[in-house]
Amino acid sequence: MKINIILFLLILSNSIFSQTHISGDLNLNIQKGIIDGNITITEIPKNKKFSIILHKGLNIKFVKHNGKIVYPEPKELLWENNVIYDLHFWVNDKKTLDSLTQIEIVYSGKFPTYNKNEEAADDDMGVVAIKNGILRSTFQYPIIPILMESETMEWLSMNTYNLNINCNKRETVYLNGSEPKTGKKLQFINNNPTEFLLYAGKFKTIEKGNLILLNTELDEKYISILSKEIDKIRDFYTYRLKRTYDEKVVFPQIFSIGPKNQYSYWGFTVSPTIVMDFSNFKDKVNLDSQTINDFGFIKTIAHEMAHKYFGGTLNALSTKKLWIFYHESIAQYLSFKYIEEVKSEDLYNNFLIENTFTENYMTRTFPNYYEIEDFPLDLTNASYDYYYLYLIGFEKLFGKNKTYSLLRKMLENANKFGNGKNYFRDCALEIGLNKNEWETFDNLYLKSKNCINLIRE
């Protein structure tokens, strides 16, 4: 994509908002790359067939179902670093584990560790990366087991937790949804459903207002400027979406175990955590004006913070491909609006020109809204650089206030998302569009193969 950071957001295409509860112990020896777990999963939905997803580097000692040892069948999952273990007992095709209340899993594994001068063949959001005494891991290739509905392949990746993390040495541990802690035996409790991200090792923690920085060496004068920008973005979303941005923004410093030139700048988000690079942040700041002068960097942060709402409150990952619009394109639209309304209209127009109003994009054809779901090729770049235009088109026809009303309605109705294709229309009609107005918008934009020239008019 064309901004300063490659964003790996929630790239699993089957995940659902259903939650389970995780408790137990996770034992870490970061220096040796050893991870041991004794995890119990409860609050399991009834009348479903479930399987366990676990990183292939972790060897299961045993699994207990309601206190009794069972022998789940291992299968390799589509993503090469995961193994799926079937839990359900097949009596007939309709039989489910309707009595399933608790699963206990004990396992152990060892992962490669890297020093400053070593590198792996590849790196991405899902890799269990251990370098220079720091470990990072996410739910994409889980070291904490995740349940999956066996028949639909839908992941129950949102969990509450009461988890003990035990380290062989005194370490600082950050677990998504909780404040960072330092020690050898640490307990983390979170009653808000959250996806798993772990960042642990020996590093400095800095807190300023609504901002937490992990593993950075920034001076107070730079942190203060960043904190003020974060607060502006929080206030903008709270005002426009009428939902308080009620979490601190946590920025762990990204590190890569891959080749040095694999990414110039890269990062990923597991809301509310944004893992990205702050090593060159000083170059993006004007100390005289006390502002960040890299507006692409600001837009990137605004985009990532929008995922608290679109990707968090509205979780569209039950779709195959359409989630890229409801998560990435809407977040991109909101980041553009932040630039327009808080910075300047000229900057906003320049970003439109740089991102989308290019000769290449203006002469291309794109799958229309109704074709996204089943389109066989990757549409990631288009989700950032093209599909956000649907909302600009909506704004062009019905006004900015109506567009924000639409986004608020999408968040309000998040539990009614369904398969997604009709969600845009249903929310638009609920905020007062009549059928003729919807059909006009639908024909001009959602059914268009390229609406760029229409936006430019």
Tab-separated table of C-alpha atoms in Angstrom:
chain	number	residue	atom	x	y	z
A	1	MET	CA	0.000	0.000	0.000
A	2	LYS	CA	1.058	3.622	-0.416
A	3	ILE	CA	1.393	4.800	3.153
A	4	ASN	CA	4.417	4.529	5.379
A	5	ILE	CA	3.502	1.252	6.982
A	6	ILE	CA	2.380	-2.135	5.704
A	7	LEU	CA	-0.651	-3.050	7.749
A	8	PHE	CA	-1.339	-6.656	8.583
A	9	LEU	CA	-4.746	-6.353	10.211
A	10	LEU	CA	-6.706	-9.416	11.147
A	11	ILE	CA	-5.943	-11.305	7.992
A	12	LEU	CA	-7.818	-14.398	9.037
A	13	SER	CA	-10.907	-14.418	6.872
A	14	ASN	CA	-13.045	-16.552	9.188
A	15	SER	CA	-13.448	-15.220	12.719
A	16	ILE	CA	-16.478	-14.461	14.808
A	17	PHE	CA	-17.275	-12.206	17.725
A	18	SER	CA	-18.398	-15.068	19.984
A	19	GLN	CA	-16.227	-15.189	23.071
A	20	THR	CA	-14.833	-17.813	25.400
A	21	HIS	CA	-12.964	-17.414	28.680
A	22	ILE	CA	-9.293	-18.368	29.029
A	23	SER	CA	-7.631	-19.161	32.357
A	24	GLY	CA	-4.548	-20.993	33.554
A	25	ASP	CA	-0.794	-20.612	33.208
A	26	LEU	CA	1.535	-19.624	30.381
A	27	ASN	CA	5.198	-20.225	31.239
A	28	LEU	CA	7.899	-18.389	29.281
A	29	ASN	CA	11.634	-18.873	28.962
A	30	ILE	CA	12.254	-16.153	26.393
A	31	GLN	CA	16.023	-16.635	26.231
A	32	LYS	CA	15.629	-20.291	25.207
A	33	GLY	CA	12.390	-19.827	23.259
A	34	ILE	CA	10.462	-22.258	25.458
A	35	ILE	CA	6.687	-21.853	25.908
A	36	ASP	CA	4.636	-24.127	28.178
A	37	GLY	CA	0.910	-23.829	28.677
A	38	ASN	CA	-1.738	-25.235	30.988
A	39	ILE	CA	-4.860	-23.517	29.701
A	40	THR	CA	-8.532	-23.993	30.507
A	41	ILE	CA	-11.276	-22.788	28.147
A	42	THR	CA	-14.776	-22.166	29.524
A	43	GLU	CA	-17.949	-20.236	28.586
A	44	ILE	CA	-18.224	-22.357	25.458
A	45	PRO	CA	-21.307	-21.924	23.230
A	46	LYS	CA	-23.714	-24.862	23.348
A	47	ASN	CA	-24.877	-27.179	20.560
A	48	LYS	CA	-21.790	-26.694	18.398
A	49	LYS	CA	-19.029	-28.988	17.191
A	50	PHE	CA	-15.636	-27.531	18.131
A	51	SER	CA	-12.006	-28.014	17.302
A	52	ILE	CA	-8.844	-26.583	18.886
A	53	ILE	CA	-6.401	-24.420	16.902
A	54	LEU	CA	-2.818	-24.324	18.170
A	55	HIS	CA	0.573	-23.372	16.707
A	56	LYS	CA	2.234	-26.425	15.156
A	57	GLY	CA	5.378	-25.777	17.230
A	58	LEU	CA	3.480	-26.691	20.404
A	59	ASN	CA	3.205	-30.353	21.382
A	60	ILE	CA	0.093	-31.352	23.304
A	61	LYS	CA	0.634	-33.409	26.452
A	62	PHE	CA	-3.066	-34.023	26.967
A	63	VAL	CA	-6.528	-32.565	26.437
A	64	LYS	CA	-9.292	-32.965	28.988
A	65	HIS	CA	-12.956	-32.547	28.096
A	66	ASN	CA	-15.032	-31.865	31.205
A	67	GLY	CA	-12.244	-33.399	33.302
A	68	LYS	CA	-11.750	-36.557	31.230
A	69	ILE	CA	-8.791	-37.120	28.918
A	70	VAL	CA	-9.791	-37.186	25.251
A	71	TYR	CA	-7.772	-37.803	22.118
A	72	PRO	CA	-8.545	-35.110	19.544
A	73	GLU	CA	-7.650	-35.902	15.967
A	74	PRO	CA	-4.872	-33.625	14.591
A	75	LYS	CA	-5.201	-32.123	11.120
A	76	GLU	CA	-3.081	-29.509	9.394
A	77	LEU	CA	-4.960	-26.269	8.982
A	78	LEU	CA	-4.941	-24.068	5.879
A	79	TRP	CA	-2.401	-21.692	7.451
A	80	GLU	CA	0.816	-23.656	7.512
A	81	ASN	CA	1.854	-22.824	11.090
A	82	ASN	CA	-1.356	-24.091	12.732
A	83	VAL	CA	-2.742	-27.491	13.609
A	84	ILE	CA	-6.435	-28.136	14.118
A	85	TYR	CA	-7.530	-30.809	16.591
A	86	ASP	CA	-11.100	-32.097	16.277
A	87	LEU	CA	-12.879	-32.287	19.630
A	88	HIS	CA	-16.386	-33.384	18.676
A	89	PHE	CA	-17.544	-36.967	18.987
A	90	TRP	CA	-19.355	-38.208	15.924
A	91	VAL	CA	-22.337	-40.358	16.866
A	92	ASN	CA	-24.189	-39.203	13.792
A	93	ASP	CA	-24.049	-36.102	11.631
A	94	LYS	CA	-26.320	-34.161	13.977
A	95	LYS	CA	-24.590	-35.007	17.268
A	96	THR	CA	-22.882	-32.136	19.098
A	97	LEU	CA	-21.072	-31.737	22.392
A	98	ASP	CA	-24.026	-29.983	23.991
A	99	SER	CA	-22.617	-30.835	27.437
A	100	LEU	CA	-19.214	-29.247	26.756
A	101	THR	CA	-18.411	-26.803	29.547
A	102	GLN	CA	-14.631	-26.974	29.998
A	103	ILE	CA	-11.552	-27.912	27.998
A	104	GLU	CA	-8.106	-28.153	29.565
A	105	ILE	CA	-5.032	-28.259	27.331
A	106	VAL	CA	-1.451	-28.861	28.505
A	107	TYR	CA	1.310	-28.337	25.950
A	108	SER	CA	4.934	-27.351	25.412
A	109	GLY	CA	7.118	-26.071	22.570
A	110	LYS	CA	10.396	-24.431	21.641
A	111	PHE	CA	10.845	-21.627	19.100
A	112	PRO	CA	13.940	-20.175	17.399
A	113	THR	CA	15.574	-17.139	18.972
A	114	TYR	CA	17.506	-14.489	17.026
A	115	ASN	CA	20.115	-11.932	17.889
A	116	LYS	CA	20.801	-8.604	16.225
A	117	ASN	CA	22.730	-10.036	13.281
A	118	GLU	CA	20.538	-13.068	12.580
A	119	GLU	CA	17.452	-13.199	10.396
A	120	ALA	CA	14.810	-15.668	9.278
A	121	ALA	CA	13.529	-16.301	5.777
A	122	ASP	CA	10.315	-14.413	6.431
A	123	ASP	CA	8.285	-12.601	9.049
A	124	ASP	CA	4.692	-11.480	9.444
A	125	MET	CA	2.049	-10.729	12.034
A	126	GLY	CA	1.504	-14.381	12.925
A	127	VAL	CA	5.085	-15.484	13.486
A	128	VAL	CA	6.144	-16.222	17.051
A	129	ALA	CA	9.144	-13.891	16.905
A	130	ILE	CA	11.875	-13.856	19.562
A	131	LYS	CA	14.775	-11.482	18.991
A	132	ASN	CA	17.242	-9.783	21.324
A	133	GLY	CA	15.377	-11.140	24.336
A	134	ILE	CA	11.903	-9.891	23.294
A	135	LEU	CA	8.969	-12.100	22.292
A	136	ARG	CA	5.925	-11.105	20.266
A	137	SER	CA	2.996	-13.329	19.333
A	138	THR	CA	-0.590	-12.863	18.121
A	139	PHE	CA	-3.746	-14.917	17.737
A	140	GLN	CA	-3.035	-15.553	14.053
A	141	TYR	CA	-0.779	-18.518	14.919
A	142	PRO	CA	-1.901	-19.034	18.518
A	143	ILE	CA	0.273	-20.026	21.463
A	144	ILE	CA	-2.933	-19.758	23.513
A	145	PRO	CA	-5.458	-22.272	22.092
A	146	ILE	CA	-8.454	-20.934	20.178
A	147	LEU	CA	-11.691	-22.824	19.608
A	148	MET	CA	-13.078	-23.122	16.091
A	149	GLU	CA	-16.548	-24.218	15.078
A	150	SER	CA	-15.758	-27.385	13.167
A	151	GLU	CA	-18.432	-27.173	10.494
A	152	THR	CA	-18.183	-23.478	9.620
A	153	MET	CA	-14.433	-23.000	10.307
A	154	GLU	CA	-15.309	-19.863	12.315
A	155	TRP	CA	-12.799	-18.866	14.996
A	156	LEU	CA	-13.753	-17.840	18.541
A	157	SER	CA	-10.782	-15.503	18.751
A	158	MET	CA	-12.338	-12.934	21.135
A	159	ASN	CA	-11.667	-14.004	24.713
A	160	THR	CA	-11.913	-12.743	28.252
A	161	TYR	CA	-9.119	-14.035	30.447
A	162	ASN	CA	-7.667	-14.641	33.889
A	163	LEU	CA	-4.166	-15.699	32.965
A	164	ASN	CA	-0.959	-16.215	34.924
A	165	ILE	CA	2.202	-15.543	32.921
A	166	ASN	CA	5.282	-16.972	34.625
A	167	CYS	CA	8.789	-16.070	33.422
A	168	ASN	CA	12.061	-17.760	34.355
A	169	LYS	CA	13.571	-14.281	34.825
A	170	ARG	CA	12.115	-10.921	35.722
A	171	GLU	CA	10.493	-9.619	32.515
A	172	THR	CA	8.085	-6.920	31.404
A	173	VAL	CA	4.940	-8.467	29.920
A	174	TYR	CA	2.192	-6.774	27.933
A	175	LEU	CA	-0.958	-8.787	27.205
A	176	ASN	CA	-3.513	-7.185	24.911
A	177	GLY	CA	-6.313	-5.616	26.935
A	178	SER	CA	-4.261	-5.155	30.112
A	179	GLU	CA	-1.636	-2.762	31.442
A	180	PRO	CA	2.003	-3.927	31.142
A	181	LYS	CA	3.511	-5.499	34.258
A	182	THR	CA	7.038	-6.424	35.342
A	183	GLY	CA	8.031	-9.473	37.404
A	184	LYS	CA	8.463	-13.230	37.316
A	185	LYS	CA	4.930	-14.272	38.269
A	186	LEU	CA	2.249	-12.026	36.818
A	187	GLN	CA	-1.549	-12.239	36.725
A	188	PHE	CA	-3.622	-10.619	33.982
A	189	ILE	CA	-7.411	-10.271	34.174
A	190	ASN	CA	-9.560	-8.788	31.407
A	191	ASN	CA	-13.364	-8.957	31.293
A	192	ASN	CA	-13.666	-7.302	27.867
A	193	PRO	CA	-13.443	-9.746	24.937
A	194	THR	CA	-10.076	-9.195	23.262
A	195	GLU	CA	-7.915	-10.939	20.689
A	196	PHE	CA	-4.577	-12.303	21.820
A	197	LEU	CA	-1.331	-10.352	21.488
A	198	LEU	CA	1.716	-10.826	23.699
A	199	TYR	CA	4.837	-8.636	23.861
A	200	ALA	CA	7.316	-9.661	26.541
A	201	GLY	CA	10.978	-9.281	27.501
A	202	LYS	CA	13.338	-6.674	28.869
A	203	PHE	CA	12.294	-3.242	27.625
A	204	LYS	CA	11.307	0.199	28.827
A	205	THR	CA	7.653	1.156	29.326
A	206	ILE	CA	6.614	4.807	28.999
A	207	GLU	CA	3.116	6.086	29.792
A	208	LYS	CA	1.852	9.545	28.898
A	209	GLY	CA	-1.839	10.338	29.235
A	210	ASN	CA	-3.775	7.936	27.023
A	211	LEU	CA	-0.602	6.595	25.417
A	212	ILE	CA	1.646	3.670	26.347
A	213	LEU	CA	4.942	3.093	24.521
A	214	LEU	CA	6.820	-0.193	24.809
A	215	ASN	CA	10.491	-0.653	23.964
A	216	THR	CA	11.243	2.886	22.776
A	217	GLU	CA	13.828	5.456	23.877
A	218	LEU	CA	11.962	8.633	22.949
A	219	ASP	CA	12.536	11.763	25.012
A	220	GLU	CA	9.649	13.374	26.891
A	221	LYS	CA	9.433	16.267	24.396
A	222	TYR	CA	8.653	13.844	21.538
A	223	ILE	CA	6.308	11.677	23.587
A	224	SER	CA	4.317	14.742	24.607
A	225	ILE	CA	3.751	15.701	20.956
A	226	LEU	CA	2.664	12.156	20.058
A	227	SER	CA	0.335	12.011	23.060
A	228	LYS	CA	-1.380	15.250	22.019
A	229	GLU	CA	-1.967	13.887	18.498
A	230	ILE	CA	-3.412	10.669	19.914
A	231	ASP	CA	-5.814	12.700	22.032
A	232	LYS	CA	-6.928	14.695	18.988
A	233	ILE	CA	-7.705	11.474	17.106
A	234	ARG	CA	-9.562	10.061	20.114
A	235	ASP	CA	-11.626	13.243	20.390
A	236	PHE	CA	-12.385	13.245	16.665
A	237	TYR	CA	-13.732	9.676	16.719
A	238	THR	CA	-15.638	10.255	19.931
A	239	TYR	CA	-17.301	13.329	18.411
A	240	ARG	CA	-18.031	11.918	14.964
A	241	LEU	CA	-19.025	8.371	15.944
A	242	LYS	CA	-20.674	9.327	19.258
A	243	ARG	CA	-18.788	6.526	21.011
A	244	THR	CA	-16.100	7.299	23.538
A	245	TYR	CA	-12.621	6.114	22.673
A	246	ASP	CA	-12.308	4.510	26.117
A	247	GLU	CA	-9.006	2.618	25.834
A	248	LYS	CA	-5.402	3.672	26.015
A	249	VAL	CA	-3.459	3.305	22.776
A	250	VAL	CA	-0.501	0.950	23.182
A	251	PHE	CA	2.448	1.148	20.786
A	252	PRO	CA	4.984	-1.678	21.083
A	253	GLN	CA	8.077	-1.040	18.957
A	254	ILE	CA	8.046	-3.338	15.933
A	255	PHE	CA	10.996	-5.592	15.292
A	256	SER	CA	11.490	-8.023	12.452
A	257	ILE	CA	13.210	-11.388	12.432
A	258	GLY	CA	13.039	-11.320	8.629
A	259	PRO	CA	15.544	-9.905	6.131
A	260	LYS	CA	16.518	-6.299	6.798
A	261	ASN	CA	15.001	-5.116	3.518
A	262	GLN	CA	11.822	-7.167	3.799
A	263	TYR	CA	9.915	-4.064	4.915
A	264	SER	CA	11.006	-0.458	4.988
A	265	TYR	CA	8.412	0.311	7.630
A	266	TRP	CA	5.832	-2.188	8.753
A	267	GLY	CA	3.433	-2.954	11.533
A	268	PHE	CA	0.098	-4.465	12.447
A	269	THR	CA	-2.872	-3.955	14.736
A	270	VAL	CA	-4.662	-6.175	17.215
A	271	SER	CA	-6.929	-3.512	18.694
A	272	PRO	CA	-6.231	-1.580	20.866
A	273	THR	CA	-2.552	-2.373	20.257
A	274	ILE	CA	-0.696	-0.903	17.281
A	275	VAL	CA	2.702	-2.513	16.707
A	276	MET	CA	4.786	-0.137	14.601
A	277	ASP	CA	8.132	1.592	14.166
A	278	PHE	CA	9.059	4.639	16.241
A	279	SER	CA	12.823	4.483	15.629
A	280	ASN	CA	12.658	7.459	13.236
A	281	PHE	CA	9.890	9.361	14.986
A	282	LYS	CA	12.212	12.282	15.844
A	283	ASP	CA	12.504	12.996	12.116
A	284	LYS	CA	8.731	13.384	11.868
A	285	VAL	CA	8.448	16.115	14.504
A	286	ASN	CA	8.791	19.892	14.397
A	287	LEU	CA	9.849	20.898	17.910
A	288	ASP	CA	9.315	24.597	17.232
A	289	SER	CA	5.646	24.146	16.387
A	290	GLN	CA	5.258	21.133	18.701
A	291	THR	CA	3.621	19.137	15.903
A	292	ILE	CA	4.133	16.003	13.833
A	293	ASN	CA	5.019	17.124	10.315
A	294	ASP	CA	4.694	13.709	8.642
A	295	PHE	CA	0.997	13.671	7.763
A	296	GLY	CA	1.187	10.207	6.224
A	297	PHE	CA	2.325	8.942	9.601
A	298	ILE	CA	-0.588	10.733	11.281
A	299	LYS	CA	-3.048	9.278	8.784
A	300	THR	CA	-1.658	5.805	9.441
A	301	ILE	CA	-2.221	6.130	13.183
A	302	ALA	CA	-5.730	7.523	12.608
A	303	HIS	CA	-6.463	4.549	10.335
A	304	GLU	CA	-5.262	2.062	12.931
A	305	MET	CA	-7.164	3.704	15.764
A	306	ALA	CA	-10.363	3.529	13.680
A	307	HIS	CA	-10.143	-0.258	13.937
A	308	LYS	CA	-11.358	0.009	17.513
A	309	TYR	CA	-14.737	0.621	15.897
A	310	PHE	CA	-14.532	-0.971	12.445
A	311	GLY	CA	-12.863	-4.284	13.121
A	312	GLY	CA	-13.667	-4.147	16.835
A	313	THR	CA	-17.252	-3.048	17.509
A	314	LEU	CA	-18.253	-4.030	13.968
A	315	ASN	CA	-16.455	-7.295	13.314
A	316	ALA	CA	-17.079	-8.405	9.733
A	317	LEU	CA	-14.634	-11.295	9.619
A	318	SER	CA	-17.444	-13.814	9.200
A	319	THR	CA	-17.308	-12.819	5.524
A	320	LYS	CA	-14.781	-14.201	3.048
A	321	LYS	CA	-13.644	-10.938	1.488
A	322	LEU	CA	-16.195	-8.227	2.238
A	323	TRP	CA	-14.584	-7.541	5.613
A	324	ILE	CA	-11.880	-5.590	3.759
A	325	PHE	CA	-14.466	-2.893	3.040
A	326	TYR	CA	-16.058	-2.813	6.497
A	327	HIS	CA	-12.697	-2.806	8.261
A	328	GLU	CA	-10.003	-1.386	6.021
A	329	SER	CA	-11.925	0.902	3.653
A	330	ILE	CA	-14.046	2.491	6.369
A	331	ALA	CA	-10.956	2.984	8.564
A	332	GLN	CA	-9.239	4.588	5.574
A	333	TYR	CA	-12.198	6.897	5.000
A	334	LEU	CA	-12.138	7.971	8.644
A	335	SER	CA	-8.396	8.626	8.550
A	336	PHE	CA	-8.905	10.813	5.449
A	337	LYS	CA	-11.683	12.692	7.239
A	338	TYR	CA	-9.415	13.289	10.215
A	339	ILE	CA	-6.846	14.856	7.898
A	340	GLU	CA	-9.513	16.965	6.184
A	341	GLU	CA	-11.315	18.197	9.288
A	342	VAL	CA	-8.477	18.494	11.807
A	343	LYS	CA	-5.477	19.289	9.583
A	344	SER	CA	-6.484	20.906	6.272
A	345	GLU	CA	-8.612	20.377	3.191
A	346	ASP	CA	-5.551	20.875	0.971
A	347	LEU	CA	-3.744	17.970	2.668
A	348	TYR	CA	-6.867	15.836	2.264
A	349	ASN	CA	-7.068	16.608	-1.464
A	350	ASN	CA	-3.360	15.876	-1.876
A	351	PHE	CA	-3.822	12.457	-0.262
A	352	LEU	CA	-6.701	11.727	-2.633
A	353	ILE	CA	-4.461	12.597	-5.576
A	354	GLU	CA	-1.540	10.543	-4.292
A	355	ASN	CA	-3.550	7.504	-3.225
A	356	THR	CA	-6.294	7.203	-5.789
A	357	PHE	CA	-6.480	9.881	-8.473
A	358	THR	CA	-3.611	8.313	-10.411
A	359	GLU	CA	-3.517	7.359	-14.069
A	360	ASN	CA	-3.185	3.706	-13.130
A	361	TYR	CA	-6.226	3.675	-10.879
A	362	MET	CA	-8.364	5.879	-13.100
A	363	THR	CA	-8.035	3.463	-16.027
A	364	ARG	CA	-8.515	0.253	-14.042
A	365	THR	CA	-11.648	-1.715	-13.351
A	366	PHE	CA	-12.440	-3.036	-9.874
A	367	PRO	CA	-14.833	-5.713	-8.653
A	368	ASN	CA	-17.909	-3.813	-7.546
A	369	TYR	CA	-19.246	-3.993	-4.003
A	370	TYR	CA	-21.375	-7.060	-4.743
A	371	GLU	CA	-18.467	-8.891	-6.376
A	372	ILE	CA	-15.918	-8.370	-3.581
A	373	GLU	CA	-17.045	-11.334	-1.483
A	374	ASP	CA	-16.326	-13.992	-4.100
A	375	PHE	CA	-13.512	-12.321	-6.021
A	376	PRO	CA	-10.637	-14.834	-6.290
A	377	LEU	CA	-7.680	-12.383	-6.188
A	378	ASP	CA	-6.232	-10.290	-3.359
A	379	LEU	CA	-7.972	-6.916	-2.914
A	380	THR	CA	-5.925	-5.584	-0.010
A	381	ASN	CA	-4.449	-2.603	-1.859
A	382	ALA	CA	-7.819	-1.712	-3.355
A	383	SER	CA	-9.359	-1.722	0.125
A	384	TYR	CA	-7.001	1.121	1.082
A	385	ASP	CA	-6.812	3.000	-2.216
A	386	TYR	CA	-10.213	2.581	-3.888
A	387	TYR	CA	-13.158	1.173	-1.915
A	388	TYR	CA	-13.217	3.996	0.637
A	389	LEU	CA	-14.570	6.088	-2.273
A	390	TYR	CA	-17.987	4.494	-1.692
A	391	LEU	CA	-18.290	6.582	1.463
A	392	ILE	CA	-17.000	9.710	-0.244
A	393	GLY	CA	-19.662	9.086	-2.907
A	394	PHE	CA	-22.309	8.710	-0.209
A	395	GLU	CA	-21.099	11.968	1.294
A	396	LYS	CA	-21.237	13.641	-2.140
A	397	LEU	CA	-24.888	12.667	-2.591
A	398	PHE	CA	-26.256	13.007	0.939
A	399	GLY	CA	-23.795	15.142	2.920
A	400	LYS	CA	-21.155	14.540	5.554
A	401	ASN	CA	-23.548	14.469	8.513
A	402	LYS	CA	-25.641	11.778	6.860
A	403	THR	CA	-22.486	9.755	6.192
A	404	TYR	CA	-21.485	9.875	9.840
A	405	SER	CA	-25.051	8.895	10.752
A	406	LEU	CA	-24.613	5.868	8.492
A	407	LEU	CA	-21.361	4.870	10.203
A	408	ARG	CA	-22.944	5.279	13.632
A	409	LYS	CA	-25.847	3.087	12.557
A	410	MET	CA	-23.408	0.444	11.298
A	411	LEU	CA	-21.830	0.359	14.761
A	412	GLU	CA	-25.191	0.395	16.517
A	413	ASN	CA	-26.405	-2.599	14.473
A	414	ALA	CA	-23.143	-4.555	14.666
A	415	ASN	CA	-24.813	-7.653	16.103
A	416	LYS	CA	-27.097	-7.771	13.026
A	417	PHE	CA	-24.270	-7.869	10.489
A	418	GLY	CA	-25.123	-11.286	9.018
A	419	ASN	CA	-23.476	-11.996	5.671
A	420	GLY	CA	-22.731	-8.317	5.074
A	421	LYS	CA	-23.901	-7.784	1.506
A	422	ASN	CA	-27.138	-6.030	2.455
A	423	TYR	CA	-25.760	-4.365	5.576
A	424	PHE	CA	-24.822	-1.118	3.829
A	425	ARG	CA	-28.315	-0.814	2.343
A	426	ASP	CA	-30.168	-1.781	5.536
A	427	CYS	CA	-28.287	0.792	7.624
A	428	ALA	CA	-28.756	3.481	4.971
A	429	LEU	CA	-32.506	2.906	4.899
A	430	GLU	CA	-32.640	2.995	8.702
A	431	ILE	CA	-31.124	6.485	8.805
A	432	GLY	CA	-33.834	7.806	6.474
A	433	LEU	CA	-32.836	7.208	2.845
A	434	ASN	CA	-35.776	6.252	0.677
A	435	LYS	CA	-35.579	3.450	-1.866
A	436	ASN	CA	-35.093	5.788	-4.815
A	437	GLU	CA	-32.205	7.544	-3.081
A	438	TRP	CA	-30.615	4.202	-2.256
A	439	GLU	CA	-30.958	2.935	-5.818
A	440	THR	CA	-29.349	6.108	-7.156
A	441	PHE	CA	-26.348	5.669	-4.856
A	442	ASP	CA	-26.231	1.924	-5.469
A	443	ASN	CA	-26.161	2.315	-9.254
A	444	LEU	CA	-23.652	5.182	-9.289
A	445	TYR	CA	-21.177	3.741	-6.794
A	446	LEU	CA	-21.646	0.243	-5.420
A	447	LYS	CA	-22.369	-1.284	-8.822
A	448	SER	CA	-19.680	0.727	-10.583
A	449	LYS	CA	-16.462	-0.841	-11.838
A	450	ASN	CA	-14.675	2.466	-11.321
A	451	CYS	CA	-16.248	5.511	-9.667
A	452	ILE	CA	-13.113	7.668	-9.460
A	453	ASN	CA	-14.103	10.129	-12.186
A	454	LEU	CA	-17.521	10.500	-10.554
A	455	ILE	CA	-15.815	11.461	-7.291
A	456	ARG	CA	-13.548	13.961	-9.054
A	457	GLU	CA	-16.422	15.851	-10.679
